[in-house]
Amino acid sequence: MSRRPIIAGNWKMHKTIAEAVDFARNLKPALAGVRGRVEVAVCPAFTALAGVAEVLQDTEIAVGAQDVHWEESGAFTGEVSPAMLKDAGCRYVIAGHSERRQLFGETSGNVNRKVKAVLSHGLIPVMCVGETLAEREAGITEEVVRTQTGAGLDGLAPEQVAAMVIAYEPVWAIGTGRNASEEDAQQVTGYIRGLVREWYGNTAAERLRIQYGGSVKPENAAGLMAMPDIDGALVGGASLKVASFVEIIKASVLS
Ligand code: PEP
């Protein structure tokens, strides 16, 4: 079964509304003729979502949010609901990014609530999992990834898992310039697909898209994207400039 890869840019806490909208305007012509075989998404800060979505509304380029709260509405100061993200023009929602887990106490239980809430609104979760350097060095990468994946997907139907995106992002590779080798990234993404096959069946495993994330750059994108279980990338730093983001997208099409 062929899966359409997805390259998503996670802009983190960068770009004003004007900068984000300007990026979107420049991305459109830069991708002319490239899209089709690869899906492209950008994930701006909450403030810029609606503006970027408006610029991209007549294109195939999707918009994603970087986080979400699982409740519909209510007294949750500072939070944004899935319905609000849909209203702002989102198609994707990142859940459980390692920065949320490490800096803001995000638990796998909460990631699971977010994933379910996102799916129930017809949005697509991009659920992040990955080990720290200490965990890799202790030889427990698979154990960590198994626990995070199992908890995050708990209670979902196979069709829901099939529609999702999981991003394998080793924490030691994020923002460090040190990407996982193609072999290591393939080993863990293949392991995740095997888990999904064991828990949710063959169809879900074959349809689920698994991204690699962690210091993806124009120079390493093609090799990583050529791995059989890697279906695209979640890109941080290199997604902040149109030129490098487009180079990664082009490399993934060629791979
Ligand atoms: C990320 O934030 O998801 C990420 C992978 O960042 P970077 O590409 O900068 O390592």
Short mmCIF file of C-alpha atoms and ligand atoms in Angstrom, two decimals:
data_model
loop_
_atom_site.label_atom_id
_atom_site.label_comp_id
_atom_site.label_asym_id
_atom_site.label_seq_id
_atom_site.Cartn_x
_atom_site.Cartn_y
_atom_site.Cartn_z
CA MET A 1 0.00 0.00 0.00
CA SER A 2 1.49 3.34 -0.96
CA ARG A 3 1.32 6.13 1.56
CA ARG A 4 1.47 9.79 0.56
CA PRO A 5 4.32 11.33 2.55
CA ILE A 6 3.69 14.48 4.54
CA ILE A 7 6.28 17.17 5.20
CA ALA A 8 5.15 19.49 7.99
CA GLY A 9 6.89 22.59 9.28
CA ASN A 10 6.68 23.21 13.02
CA TRP A 11 7.41 26.90 13.47
CA LYS A 12 7.32 26.69 17.27
CA MET A 13 7.30 30.15 18.94
CA HIS A 14 8.55 32.00 15.88
CA LYS A 15 7.07 34.51 13.43
CA THR A 16 4.66 37.40 13.86
CA ILE A 17 1.37 37.27 11.95
CA ALA A 18 2.88 39.39 9.17
CA GLU A 19 5.96 37.16 8.90
CA ALA A 20 3.86 33.99 8.86
CA VAL A 21 1.50 35.32 6.20
CA ASP A 22 4.45 36.48 4.13
CA PHE A 23 5.98 32.99 4.33
CA ALA A 24 2.70 31.43 3.17
CA ARG A 25 2.47 33.85 0.24
CA ASN A 26 6.02 32.97 -0.86
CA LEU A 27 5.56 29.23 -0.33
CA LYS A 28 2.71 29.00 -2.84
CA PRO A 29 4.71 29.86 -5.99
CA ALA A 30 7.82 28.09 -4.69
CA LEU A 31 5.89 24.81 -4.57
CA ALA A 32 4.21 25.13 -7.93
CA GLY A 33 4.78 21.88 -9.78
CA VAL A 34 6.17 20.05 -6.74
CA ARG A 35 3.03 18.98 -4.93
CA GLY A 36 0.98 15.94 -5.71
CA ARG A 37 3.19 13.14 -4.54
CA VAL A 38 3.82 14.80 -1.20
CA GLU A 39 1.51 16.57 1.20
CA VAL A 40 2.77 19.81 2.74
CA ALA A 41 1.66 21.47 5.97
CA VAL A 42 2.80 24.43 8.03
CA CYS A 43 2.17 24.77 11.77
CA PRO A 44 2.34 28.40 12.84
CA ALA A 45 1.74 29.77 16.33
CA PHE A 46 -1.95 30.07 17.31
CA THR A 47 -1.97 33.81 16.57
CA ALA A 48 -1.06 33.29 12.91
CA LEU A 49 -3.24 30.25 12.12
CA ALA A 50 -6.22 32.08 10.64
CA GLY A 51 -4.10 34.48 8.57
CA VAL A 52 -1.95 31.70 7.12
CA ALA A 53 -5.02 29.52 6.44
CA GLU A 54 -6.63 32.36 4.54
CA VAL A 55 -3.59 32.76 2.27
CA LEU A 56 -3.43 29.00 1.65
CA GLN A 57 -7.15 28.33 1.31
CA ASP A 58 -7.07 27.88 -2.47
CA THR A 59 -4.06 25.55 -2.34
CA GLU A 60 -3.28 21.98 -1.26
CA ILE A 61 -0.94 23.25 1.45
CA ALA A 62 -2.46 22.39 4.82
CA VAL A 63 -2.31 24.26 8.10
CA GLY A 64 -1.67 22.62 11.46
CA ALA A 65 -1.65 23.73 15.07
CA GLN A 66 1.16 22.98 17.50
CA ASP A 67 -1.03 21.96 20.42
CA VAL A 68 -4.65 21.74 21.57
CA HIS A 69 -6.79 21.22 24.64
CA TRP A 70 -9.14 18.24 24.72
CA GLU A 71 -12.22 19.96 26.15
CA GLU A 72 -14.89 21.53 23.94
CA SER A 73 -15.00 24.87 25.75
CA GLY A 74 -15.06 26.25 29.26
CA ALA A 75 -12.92 27.75 32.00
CA PHE A 76 -9.49 26.69 30.71
CA THR A 77 -7.56 29.94 30.59
CA GLY A 78 -4.94 30.00 27.85
CA GLU A 79 -6.18 26.89 26.08
CA VAL A 80 -7.53 26.40 22.55
CA SER A 81 -10.09 23.73 21.62
CA PRO A 82 -10.19 21.48 18.54
CA ALA A 83 -13.32 23.30 17.29
CA MET A 84 -11.45 26.61 17.50
CA LEU A 85 -8.56 25.17 15.50
CA LYS A 86 -10.94 23.87 12.88
CA ASP A 87 -12.60 27.26 12.75
CA ALA A 88 -9.16 28.85 12.19
CA GLY A 89 -8.60 26.61 9.14
CA CYS A 90 -6.51 23.77 10.57
CA ARG A 91 -6.36 20.26 9.16
CA TYR A 92 -3.58 18.91 11.40
CA VAL A 93 -2.83 19.22 15.11
CA ILE A 94 0.48 18.27 16.73
CA ALA A 95 0.02 16.44 20.05
CA GLY A 96 2.71 15.46 22.52
CA HIS A 97 5.68 17.28 21.03
CA SER A 98 8.71 16.55 23.22
CA GLU A 99 8.98 20.24 24.13
CA ARG A 100 5.43 20.03 25.55
CA ARG A 101 6.32 16.81 27.36
CA GLN A 102 9.63 18.08 28.74
CA LEU A 103 8.98 21.77 29.42
CA PHE A 104 5.26 21.80 30.18
CA GLY A 105 4.64 18.47 31.91
CA GLU A 106 2.57 16.92 29.10
CA THR A 107 1.72 13.33 30.04
CA SER A 108 0.91 10.48 27.67
CA GLY A 109 -2.57 10.42 29.25
CA ASN A 110 -3.14 13.99 28.16
CA VAL A 111 -1.70 13.26 24.72
CA ASN A 112 -4.29 10.50 24.41
CA ARG A 113 -7.10 12.90 25.37
CA LYS A 114 -5.85 15.38 22.78
CA VAL A 115 -5.58 12.76 20.04
CA LYS A 116 -9.15 11.60 20.70
CA ALA A 117 -10.52 15.15 20.79
CA VAL A 118 -8.74 16.07 17.57
CA LEU A 119 -10.04 12.98 15.75
CA SER A 120 -13.57 13.53 16.99
CA HIS A 121 -13.54 16.93 15.25
CA GLY A 122 -12.41 15.48 11.93
CA LEU A 123 -8.90 16.85 12.33
CA ILE A 124 -5.74 14.77 11.97
CA PRO A 125 -3.41 14.35 14.93
CA VAL A 126 0.34 14.32 14.48
CA MET A 127 1.32 12.45 17.62
CA CYS A 128 4.97 12.78 18.60
CA VAL A 129 6.97 10.07 20.35
CA GLY A 130 10.68 9.67 20.97
CA GLU A 131 13.41 8.83 23.42
CA THR A 132 15.88 11.09 25.22
CA LEU A 133 19.64 10.64 24.83
CA ALA A 134 19.86 9.01 28.27
CA GLU A 135 17.14 6.55 27.28
CA ARG A 136 18.88 5.70 24.00
CA GLU A 137 22.19 5.22 25.78
CA ALA A 138 20.48 3.01 28.36
CA GLY A 139 19.22 0.83 25.50
CA ILE A 140 15.54 1.45 26.25
CA THR A 141 14.51 3.31 23.08
CA GLU A 142 12.00 0.65 22.03
CA GLU A 143 10.54 0.42 25.52
CA VAL A 144 10.02 4.21 25.69
CA VAL A 145 8.53 4.41 22.22
CA ARG A 146 6.28 1.42 22.91
CA THR A 147 4.97 3.00 26.12
CA GLN A 148 4.36 6.43 24.56
CA THR A 149 2.74 5.00 21.44
CA GLY A 150 0.54 2.57 23.36
CA ALA A 151 -0.65 5.22 25.81
CA GLY A 152 -1.22 7.83 23.11
CA LEU A 153 -3.30 5.49 20.94
CA ASP A 154 -5.17 3.84 23.79
CA GLY A 155 -8.87 3.30 23.10
CA LEU A 156 -8.78 4.28 19.42
CA ALA A 157 -10.44 2.28 16.67
CA PRO A 158 -8.18 0.86 13.92
CA GLU A 159 -9.72 3.28 11.34
CA GLN A 160 -8.78 6.21 13.57
CA VAL A 161 -5.19 5.02 13.90
CA ALA A 162 -5.05 4.50 10.14
CA ALA A 163 -5.97 8.15 9.55
CA MET A 164 -3.34 9.53 11.91
CA VAL A 165 0.23 10.65 11.61
CA ILE A 166 2.84 9.61 14.17
CA ALA A 167 6.07 11.58 14.28
CA TYR A 168 9.08 9.69 15.59
CA GLU A 169 11.27 12.42 17.03
CA PRO A 170 14.28 11.36 19.08
CA VAL A 171 14.61 14.15 21.65
CA TRP A 172 18.40 14.27 21.28
CA ALA A 173 18.01 15.09 17.58
CA ILE A 174 15.57 17.99 17.95
CA GLY A 175 17.16 21.37 17.37
CA THR A 176 20.64 19.93 17.89
CA GLY A 177 21.80 19.64 14.29
CA ARG A 178 22.41 15.94 14.99
CA ASN A 179 19.88 13.84 13.08
CA ALA A 180 19.31 10.14 13.60
CA SER A 181 21.03 8.01 10.98
CA GLU A 182 18.81 6.63 8.23
CA GLU A 183 19.22 3.14 9.70
CA ASP A 184 18.34 4.20 13.27
CA ALA A 185 15.33 6.22 12.09
CA GLN A 186 14.14 3.29 9.97
CA GLN A 187 14.65 0.85 12.81
CA VAL A 188 12.38 2.82 15.17
CA THR A 189 9.74 3.82 12.60
CA GLY A 190 9.57 0.19 11.49
CA TYR A 191 9.23 -0.83 15.12
CA ILE A 192 6.32 1.61 15.57
CA ARG A 193 4.58 0.24 12.47
CA GLY A 194 5.04 -3.26 13.85
CA LEU A 195 3.43 -2.21 17.14
CA VAL A 196 0.46 -0.74 15.30
CA ARG A 197 0.16 -3.96 13.28
CA GLU A 198 0.16 -6.00 16.49
CA TRP A 199 -2.40 -3.76 18.23
CA TYR A 200 -4.65 -2.47 15.42
CA GLY A 201 -4.14 -4.83 12.50
CA ASN A 202 -2.50 -4.81 9.13
CA THR A 203 -4.67 -2.19 7.40
CA ALA A 204 -4.11 0.41 10.11
CA ALA A 205 -0.37 -0.31 10.09
CA GLU A 206 -0.11 0.01 6.32
CA ARG A 207 -2.15 3.23 6.12
CA LEU A 208 -0.68 5.05 9.13
CA ARG A 209 1.89 7.65 8.13
CA ILE A 210 5.01 7.82 10.28
CA GLN A 211 7.21 10.88 10.01
CA TYR A 212 10.77 11.28 11.18
CA GLY A 213 11.66 14.52 12.96
CA GLY A 214 14.92 15.82 14.40
CA SER A 215 17.35 18.10 12.56
CA VAL A 216 15.95 17.31 9.11
CA LYS A 217 17.76 19.51 6.60
CA PRO A 218 17.98 19.74 2.81
CA GLU A 219 21.21 17.68 2.96
CA ASN A 220 19.79 14.70 4.87
CA ALA A 221 16.13 14.71 3.79
CA ALA A 222 16.35 12.50 0.69
CA GLY A 223 18.18 9.69 2.48
CA LEU A 224 15.80 9.68 5.44
CA MET A 225 12.70 9.92 3.24
CA ALA A 226 13.87 6.95 1.15
CA MET A 227 13.54 4.63 4.16
CA PRO A 228 10.57 2.26 3.75
CA ASP A 229 8.79 3.13 7.00
CA ILE A 230 9.41 6.90 6.92
CA ASP A 231 6.49 8.74 5.34
CA GLY A 232 7.63 12.32 5.57
CA ALA A 233 9.16 14.67 8.11
CA LEU A 234 8.27 17.01 10.92
CA VAL A 235 10.70 19.87 10.44
CA GLY A 236 11.53 22.55 13.00
CA GLY A 237 14.42 24.93 12.33
CA ALA A 238 14.74 24.24 8.61
CA SER A 239 11.04 25.00 8.07
CA LEU A 240 11.44 28.64 9.09
CA LYS A 241 12.88 29.71 5.74
CA VAL A 242 10.97 29.10 2.50
CA ALA A 243 14.14 28.06 0.62
CA SER A 244 15.23 25.29 3.00
CA PHE A 245 11.67 24.06 3.57
CA VAL A 246 11.07 23.80 -0.18
CA GLU A 247 14.41 22.04 -0.68
CA ILE A 248 13.37 19.41 1.87
CA ILE A 249 10.01 18.96 0.15
CA LYS A 250 11.71 18.58 -3.23
CA ALA A 251 14.23 16.11 -1.82
CA SER A 252 11.42 13.99 -0.42
CA VAL A 253 9.67 13.87 -3.79
CA LEU A 254 12.88 12.70 -5.45
CA SER A 255 13.62 10.03 -2.86
C1 PEP B 1 10.65 19.68 15.85
O1 PEP B 1 10.54 20.68 16.53
O2 PEP B 1 9.69 18.91 15.75
C2 PEP B 1 11.93 19.43 15.20
C3 PEP B 1 12.10 18.28 14.61
O3 PEP B 1 12.86 20.43 15.23
P1 PEP B 1 14.25 20.50 14.39
O4 PEP B 1 13.92 20.12 12.97
O5 PEP B 1 14.71 21.90 14.52
O6 PEP B 1 15.19 19.52 15.00
#
